[in-house]
Amino acid sequence: MSSRAGDVARPPQQPWTTWGGSASCSPAHRFAARSVDDVVTVVQRARTLGLTVRAVGAGHSFSPVATTDGVMLSIDALDHVDQPVRLPTPEGRVTHEVRVGAGIRLHALNDALASHGLALSNLGDIDRQSVAGAISTGTHGTGGDSGTGAGLAAQVRAVEVVVADGSVVRASRHENTELFEAARLGLGALGILVAVTVGAEPAYVLEAREEPWPLERALEAVADGSFLASDHAELYWFPHTRTALTKRNARRALDDAPLDALRGWVDDELLSNGVFELTNRLAHAVPAAIPTINRVSSRALGARRFTAPSYEVFVSRRRVRFVESEWAVPLDTVGEVLRDVQDWFARTAERVSFPVEVRFARADDVWLSTSYGRPTAYVAVHQFWRTDASRYFAAVQEIASAYDGRPHWGKVHTLGAERLRELYPRFDDFLAVRDAVDPDGVFTNRYLERVLGR
């Protein structure tokens, strides 16, 4: 393969590594597609040569989902945003669909939608990922009782996929329906996403209310449902303390009253990034200091209330590097899970400087969604990227697994296909679609062989 248009470039000199440094690989070839035709050519030539192909975006997954020793294909240049289409609904609400290039970054999509007076219904707390990478690994935000949902894949209306024979196939609820159901959260196992049609709604603002609470009060409010009365609710528990920072966001009309610039810089930049980087370096060097550091940190971020465009409230600036494992557990078990993690800290000498993040989602119908068929709480654990997280993550995996926890596909876990089949009712339906469109395993890698069984 040469480096002409449609061919694969020479092997890179340096290995490819994820943002958090938790996975890396040395592809035989790397190529940056400039068009859908380029993607088709690369897939066809790789198949002919017996090479595998994996698409790569921002590298923000912590699992090795994008790694390959074959062809690594960037689709960053596929970043167009078509004119939004307004659609009527039986309820008389205004809704839109927008077709976008699958390589566009979420932050660029947010800006493009805002220029049309639109917004996504929900977002995760990081916006550096590509649309393809975010939906393919199950990226989600947090919800409440409003019915807005949480997973980005549930907002997908159609996909366009280059499958193993080089065909470009469009799939939606109305055409190639089984491919649609599988490909909107497909782990890159079905082909290369080149375009995605997403639902959008009129732009809105969120009134954000952030307050430190005792952890037990927060868990009681989750259990009795009062915490989830907010449109979007989440909490951050600081290990080795009894304190949680609660965040409850309510949808409001477009009467934006932004957060005071100085207070925003103090909380979001100085404390959450600048000082947090320094405290994690200190924690890495002196682990015994972590409980004290966490107590100070839990008090430093006080209560605040502000209103801003939805995507500015959903997204947090994350410049302190970390690795992450996340587990989706049945909503009614989250208190027990956190108490079990708390007990594990008490029994061991493990010290963790990052807060535990807890978010929520209503049940959805996406085949490989971590919230498929059940109301869900997400328990995400992090560790500074320079610190060995293996013991901590293994303990949380064991705890979450006891409650039928499902691991986030893009984050650190060690489950295999045998256990995942038990956790996902449509697991074999997904495999049947994968085998139909990619019988020779053009789009596989070692991670997919472990979690899907081939």
CSV table of N, CA and C in Angstrom, one decimal, residues 4-94:
chain,number,residue,atom,x,y,z
A,4,ARG,N,-0.6,7.3,-1.7
A,4,ARG,CA,-1.4,8.1,-2.6
A,4,ARG,C,-2.8,8.1,-2.0
A,5,ALA,N,-3.7,9.1,-2.6
A,5,ALA,CA,-5.1,9.2,-2.1
A,5,ALA,C,-5.7,7.8,-2.2
A,6,GLY,N,-6.4,7.4,-1.2
A,6,GLY,CA,-7.1,6.1,-1.2
A,6,GLY,C,-6.2,5.0,-0.7
A,7,ASP,N,-4.9,5.2,-0.5
A,7,ASP,CA,-4.0,4.2,0.0
A,7,ASP,C,-3.6,4.4,1.4
A,8,VAL,N,-2.9,3.5,2.0
A,8,VAL,CA,-2.5,3.6,3.4
A,8,VAL,C,-1.1,4.1,3.5
A,9,ALA,N,-0.9,5.0,4.4
A,9,ALA,CA,0.4,5.6,4.6
A,9,ALA,C,1.4,4.7,5.2
A,10,ARG,N,2.7,5.0,5.1
A,10,ARG,CA,3.7,4.2,5.7
A,10,ARG,C,3.5,4.0,7.2
A,11,PRO,N,4.1,3.0,7.8
A,11,PRO,CA,3.9,2.8,9.2
A,11,PRO,C,4.4,3.9,10.0
A,12,PRO,N,3.7,4.3,11.1
A,12,PRO,CA,4.2,5.4,11.9
A,12,PRO,C,5.4,5.1,12.7
A,13,GLN,N,6.2,6.1,13.1
A,13,GLN,CA,7.4,5.9,13.9
A,13,GLN,C,7.1,5.7,15.3
A,14,GLN,N,6.0,6.3,15.8
A,14,GLN,CA,5.6,6.2,17.2
A,14,GLN,C,4.3,5.4,17.4
A,15,PRO,N,4.2,4.6,18.5
A,15,PRO,CA,3.0,3.9,18.8
A,15,PRO,C,1.8,4.9,19.0
A,16,TRP,N,0.6,4.5,18.7
A,16,TRP,CA,-0.6,5.3,19.0
A,16,TRP,C,-1.0,5.0,20.4
A,17,THR,N,-1.4,6.0,21.2
A,17,THR,CA,-1.7,5.9,22.6
A,17,THR,C,-3.0,6.6,22.9
A,18,THR,N,-3.9,6.1,23.7
A,18,THR,CA,-5.1,6.8,24.1
A,18,THR,C,-4.7,8.0,25.0
A,19,TRP,N,-5.7,8.9,25.1
A,19,TRP,CA,-5.5,10.2,25.8
A,19,TRP,C,-5.0,9.9,27.2
A,20,GLY,N,-5.6,8.9,27.9
A,20,GLY,CA,-5.2,8.6,29.3
A,20,GLY,C,-4.0,7.7,29.4
A,21,GLY,N,-3.5,7.2,28.3
A,21,GLY,CA,-2.3,6.3,28.3
A,21,GLY,C,-2.6,4.9,28.7
A,22,SER,N,-3.9,4.5,28.8
A,22,SER,CA,-4.3,3.2,29.2
A,22,SER,C,-4.2,2.1,28.2
A,23,ALA,N,-4.2,2.5,26.9
A,23,ALA,CA,-4.1,1.5,25.8
A,23,ALA,C,-3.2,2.1,24.7
A,24,SER,N,-2.5,1.3,24.0
A,24,SER,CA,-1.6,1.7,22.9
A,24,SER,C,-1.5,0.6,21.9
A,25,CYS,N,-1.0,1.0,20.7
A,25,CYS,CA,-0.8,-0.1,19.7
A,25,CYS,C,0.2,0.5,18.6
A,26,SER,N,0.6,-0.4,17.8
A,26,SER,CA,1.5,0.0,16.7
A,26,SER,C,0.9,-0.5,15.4
A,27,PRO,N,0.1,0.2,14.8
A,27,PRO,CA,-0.6,-0.2,13.6
A,27,PRO,C,0.4,-0.5,12.4
A,28,ALA,N,0.1,-1.4,11.6
A,28,ALA,CA,1.0,-1.7,10.4
A,28,ALA,C,0.9,-0.5,9.5
A,29,HIS,N,-0.3,0.1,9.4
A,29,HIS,CA,-0.5,1.3,8.5
A,29,HIS,C,-1.5,2.3,9.2
A,30,ARG,N,-1.3,3.5,8.8
A,30,ARG,CA,-2.2,4.6,9.3
A,30,ARG,C,-2.6,5.4,8.1
A,31,PHE,N,-3.9,5.8,8.0
A,31,PHE,CA,-4.4,6.5,6.9
A,31,PHE,C,-5.4,7.5,7.4
A,32,ALA,N,-5.4,8.7,6.8
A,32,ALA,CA,-6.4,9.7,7.1
A,32,ALA,C,-7.3,9.9,5.9
A,33,ALA,N,-8.5,9.5,6.0
A,33,ALA,CA,-9.5,9.6,4.9
A,33,ALA,C,-9.9,11.0,4.7
A,34,ARG,N,-10.0,11.4,3.4
A,34,ARG,CA,-10.5,12.7,3.1
A,34,ARG,C,-11.9,12.7,2.6
A,35,SER,N,-12.4,11.5,2.3
A,35,SER,CA,-13.7,11.4,1.7
A,35,SER,C,-14.3,10.0,2.0
A,36,VAL,N,-15.6,9.8,1.8
A,36,VAL,CA,-16.1,8.5,1.9
A,36,VAL,C,-15.5,7.5,0.9
A,37,ASP,N,-15.2,8.0,-0.3
A,37,ASP,CA,-14.5,7.2,-1.3
A,37,ASP,C,-13.2,6.6,-0.7
A,38,ASP,N,-12.5,7.5,0.0
A,38,ASP,CA,-11.2,7.0,0.6
A,38,ASP,C,-11.5,5.9,1.6
A,39,VAL,N,-12.5,6.0,2.4
A,39,VAL,CA,-12.8,5.0,3.3
A,39,VAL,C,-13.1,3.7,2.6
A,40,VAL,N,-13.9,3.7,1.5
A,40,VAL,CA,-14.3,2.5,0.8
A,40,VAL,C,-13.0,1.9,0.2
A,41,THR,N,-12.1,2.7,-0.3
A,41,THR,CA,-10.9,2.2,-0.9
A,41,THR,C,-10.0,1.5,0.1
A,42,VAL,N,-9.8,2.1,1.3
A,42,VAL,CA,-9.0,1.5,2.3
A,42,VAL,C,-9.6,0.2,2.8
A,43,VAL,N,-10.9,0.1,3.0
A,43,VAL,CA,-11.6,-1.1,3.5
A,43,VAL,C,-11.4,-2.2,2.4
A,44,GLN,N,-11.6,-1.9,1.2
A,44,GLN,CA,-11.5,-2.9,0.1
A,44,GLN,C,-10.1,-3.4,0.0
A,45,ARG,N,-9.1,-2.5,0.0
A,45,ARG,CA,-7.7,-3.0,-0.1
A,45,ARG,C,-7.2,-3.7,1.1
A,46,ALA,N,-7.6,-3.3,2.3
A,46,ALA,CA,-7.2,-4.0,3.5
A,46,ALA,C,-7.8,-5.4,3.5
A,47,ARG,N,-9.1,-5.5,3.1
A,47,ARG,CA,-9.7,-6.9,3.0
A,47,ARG,C,-9.0,-7.8,2.1
A,48,THR,N,-8.6,-7.2,0.9
A,48,THR,CA,-7.9,-8.0,-0.1
A,48,THR,C,-6.5,-8.5,0.5
A,49,LEU,N,-5.9,-7.7,1.3
A,49,LEU,CA,-4.6,-8.0,1.8
A,49,LEU,C,-4.7,-8.8,3.1
A,50,GLY,N,-5.9,-9.1,3.6
A,50,GLY,CA,-6.1,-9.8,4.9
A,50,GLY,C,-5.7,-9.0,6.1
A,51,LEU,N,-5.9,-7.6,6.0
A,51,LEU,CA,-5.6,-6.8,7.2
A,51,LEU,C,-6.9,-6.4,7.8
A,52,THR,N,-6.9,-6.1,9.1
A,52,THR,CA,-8.0,-5.6,9.8
A,52,THR,C,-8.0,-4.0,9.8
A,53,VAL,N,-9.1,-3.4,10.0
A,53,VAL,CA,-9.3,-1.9,9.9
A,53,VAL,C,-10.0,-1.5,11.2
A,54,ARG,N,-9.5,-0.5,11.8
A,54,ARG,CA,-10.2,0.2,13.0
A,54,ARG,C,-10.2,1.7,12.8
A,55,ALA,N,-11.3,2.3,12.9
A,55,ALA,CA,-11.4,3.7,12.9
A,55,ALA,C,-11.0,4.3,14.2
A,56,VAL,N,-10.4,5.5,14.1
A,56,VAL,CA,-9.9,6.2,15.4
A,56,VAL,C,-10.4,7.6,15.3
A,57,GLY,N,-10.8,8.1,16.5
A,57,GLY,CA,-11.1,9.5,16.6
A,57,GLY,C,-10.2,10.2,17.5
A,58,ALA,N,-10.7,10.7,18.7
A,58,ALA,CA,-9.9,11.5,19.6
A,58,ALA,C,-9.0,10.6,20.5
A,59,GLY,N,-9.3,9.3,20.6
A,59,GLY,CA,-8.5,8.4,21.5
A,59,GLY,C,-8.9,8.6,22.9
A,60,HIS,N,-10.2,9.0,23.1
A,60,HIS,CA,-10.6,9.3,24.5
A,60,HIS,C,-11.2,8.1,25.2
A,61,SER,N,-11.2,7.0,24.6
A,61,SER,CA,-11.6,5.7,25.3
A,61,SER,C,-10.4,5.3,26.1
A,62,PHE,N,-10.8,4.6,27.2
A,62,PHE,CA,-9.7,4.1,28.1
A,62,PHE,C,-9.5,2.6,27.9
A,63,SER,N,-10.5,1.9,27.2
A,63,SER,CA,-10.3,0.5,26.8
A,63,SER,C,-9.6,0.5,25.5
A,64,PRO,N,-9.1,-0.7,25.1
A,64,PRO,CA,-8.4,-0.8,23.8
A,64,PRO,C,-9.3,-1.0,22.6
A,65,VAL,N,-10.5,-0.4,22.7
A,65,VAL,CA,-11.5,-0.6,21.6
A,65,VAL,C,-11.0,-0.1,20.2
A,66,ALA,N,-10.2,0.9,20.1
A,66,ALA,CA,-9.8,1.4,18.8
A,66,ALA,C,-8.4,0.8,18.4
A,67,THR,N,-7.7,0.0,19.2
A,67,THR,CA,-6.4,-0.4,18.9
A,67,THR,C,-6.4,-1.4,17.8
A,68,THR,N,-5.3,-1.5,17.1
A,68,THR,CA,-5.1,-2.4,16.0
A,68,THR,C,-3.7,-2.6,15.6
A,69,ASP,N,-3.4,-3.8,15.1
A,69,ASP,CA,-2.0,-4.1,14.5
A,69,ASP,C,-2.2,-4.1,13.0
A,70,GLY,N,-3.3,-3.7,12.5
A,70,GLY,CA,-3.6,-3.7,11.0
A,70,GLY,C,-3.6,-2.2,10.6
A,71,VAL,N,-4.8,-1.8,10.1
A,71,VAL,CA,-4.9,-0.4,9.5
A,71,VAL,C,-5.7,0.4,10.5
A,72,MET,N,-5.1,1.6,10.9
A,72,MET,CA,-5.8,2.6,11.7
A,72,MET,C,-6.2,3.7,10.8
A,73,LEU,N,-7.5,3.9,10.8
A,73,LEU,CA,-8.1,4.9,9.9
A,73,LEU,C,-8.7,6.0,10.6
A,74,SER,N,-8.2,7.2,10.3
A,74,SER,CA,-8.8,8.5,10.9
A,74,SER,C,-9.9,9.0,9.9
A,75,ILE,N,-11.0,9.4,10.5
A,75,ILE,CA,-12.1,9.9,9.7
A,75,ILE,C,-12.4,11.4,10.1
A,76,ASP,N,-11.3,12.0,10.7
A,76,ASP,CA,-11.5,13.4,11.2
A,76,ASP,C,-12.0,14.4,10.1
A,77,ALA,N,-11.6,14.1,8.9
A,77,ALA,CA,-12.0,15.1,7.8
A,77,ALA,C,-13.4,14.9,7.4
A,78,LEU,N,-14.1,13.9,7.9
A,78,LEU,CA,-15.5,13.7,7.6
A,78,LEU,C,-16.3,14.5,8.7
A,79,ASP,N,-16.3,15.8,8.5
A,79,ASP,CA,-16.8,16.6,9.6
A,79,ASP,C,-17.9,17.6,9.2
A,80,HIS,N,-18.6,17.3,8.1
A,80,HIS,CA,-19.6,18.2,7.6
A,80,HIS,C,-20.8,18.2,8.5
A,81,VAL,N,-21.6,19.3,8.4
A,81,VAL,CA,-22.9,19.4,9.1
A,81,VAL,C,-23.9,19.9,8.0
A,82,ASP,N,-24.9,19.1,7.7
A,82,ASP,CA,-25.9,19.4,6.7
A,82,ASP,C,-26.9,20.4,7.3
A,83,GLN,N,-27.7,21.0,6.4
A,83,GLN,CA,-28.8,21.8,6.9
A,83,GLN,C,-29.8,21.0,7.7
A,84,PRO,N,-30.1,21.5,8.9
A,84,PRO,CA,-31.1,20.8,9.7
A,84,PRO,C,-32.5,20.7,9.1
A,85,VAL,N,-33.2,19.6,9.3
A,85,VAL,CA,-34.5,19.3,8.7
A,85,VAL,C,-35.5,19.4,9.9
A,86,ARG,N,-36.5,20.2,9.7
A,86,ARG,CA,-37.6,20.3,10.8
A,86,ARG,C,-38.6,19.3,10.5
A,87,LEU,N,-39.0,18.6,11.6
A,87,LEU,CA,-39.9,17.5,11.5
A,87,LEU,C,-41.2,17.7,12.3
A,88,PRO,N,-42.4,17.4,11.8
A,88,PRO,CA,-43.6,17.5,12.6
A,88,PRO,C,-43.7,16.3,13.6
A,89,THR,N,-44.3,16.4,14.7
A,89,THR,CA,-44.5,15.3,15.6
A,89,THR,C,-46.0,15.3,16.0
A,90,PRO,N,-46.5,14.1,16.4
A,90,PRO,CA,-47.9,14.0,16.7
A,90,PRO,C,-48.2,14.9,17.9
A,91,GLU,N,-47.3,15.1,18.8
A,91,GLU,CA,-47.5,15.9,20.0
A,91,GLU,C,-47.5,17.4,19.7
A,92,GLY,N,-47.1,17.8,18.5
A,92,GLY,CA,-47.0,19.2,18.1
A,92,GLY,C,-45.8,19.9,18.6
A,93,ARG,N,-44.8,19.1,19.1
A,93,ARG,CA,-43.5,19.7,19.5
A,93,ARG,C,-42.6,19.9,18.2
A,94,VAL,N,-41.7,20.8,18.4
A,94,VAL,CA,-40.7,21.1,17.3
A,94,VAL,C,-39.5,20.2,17.5
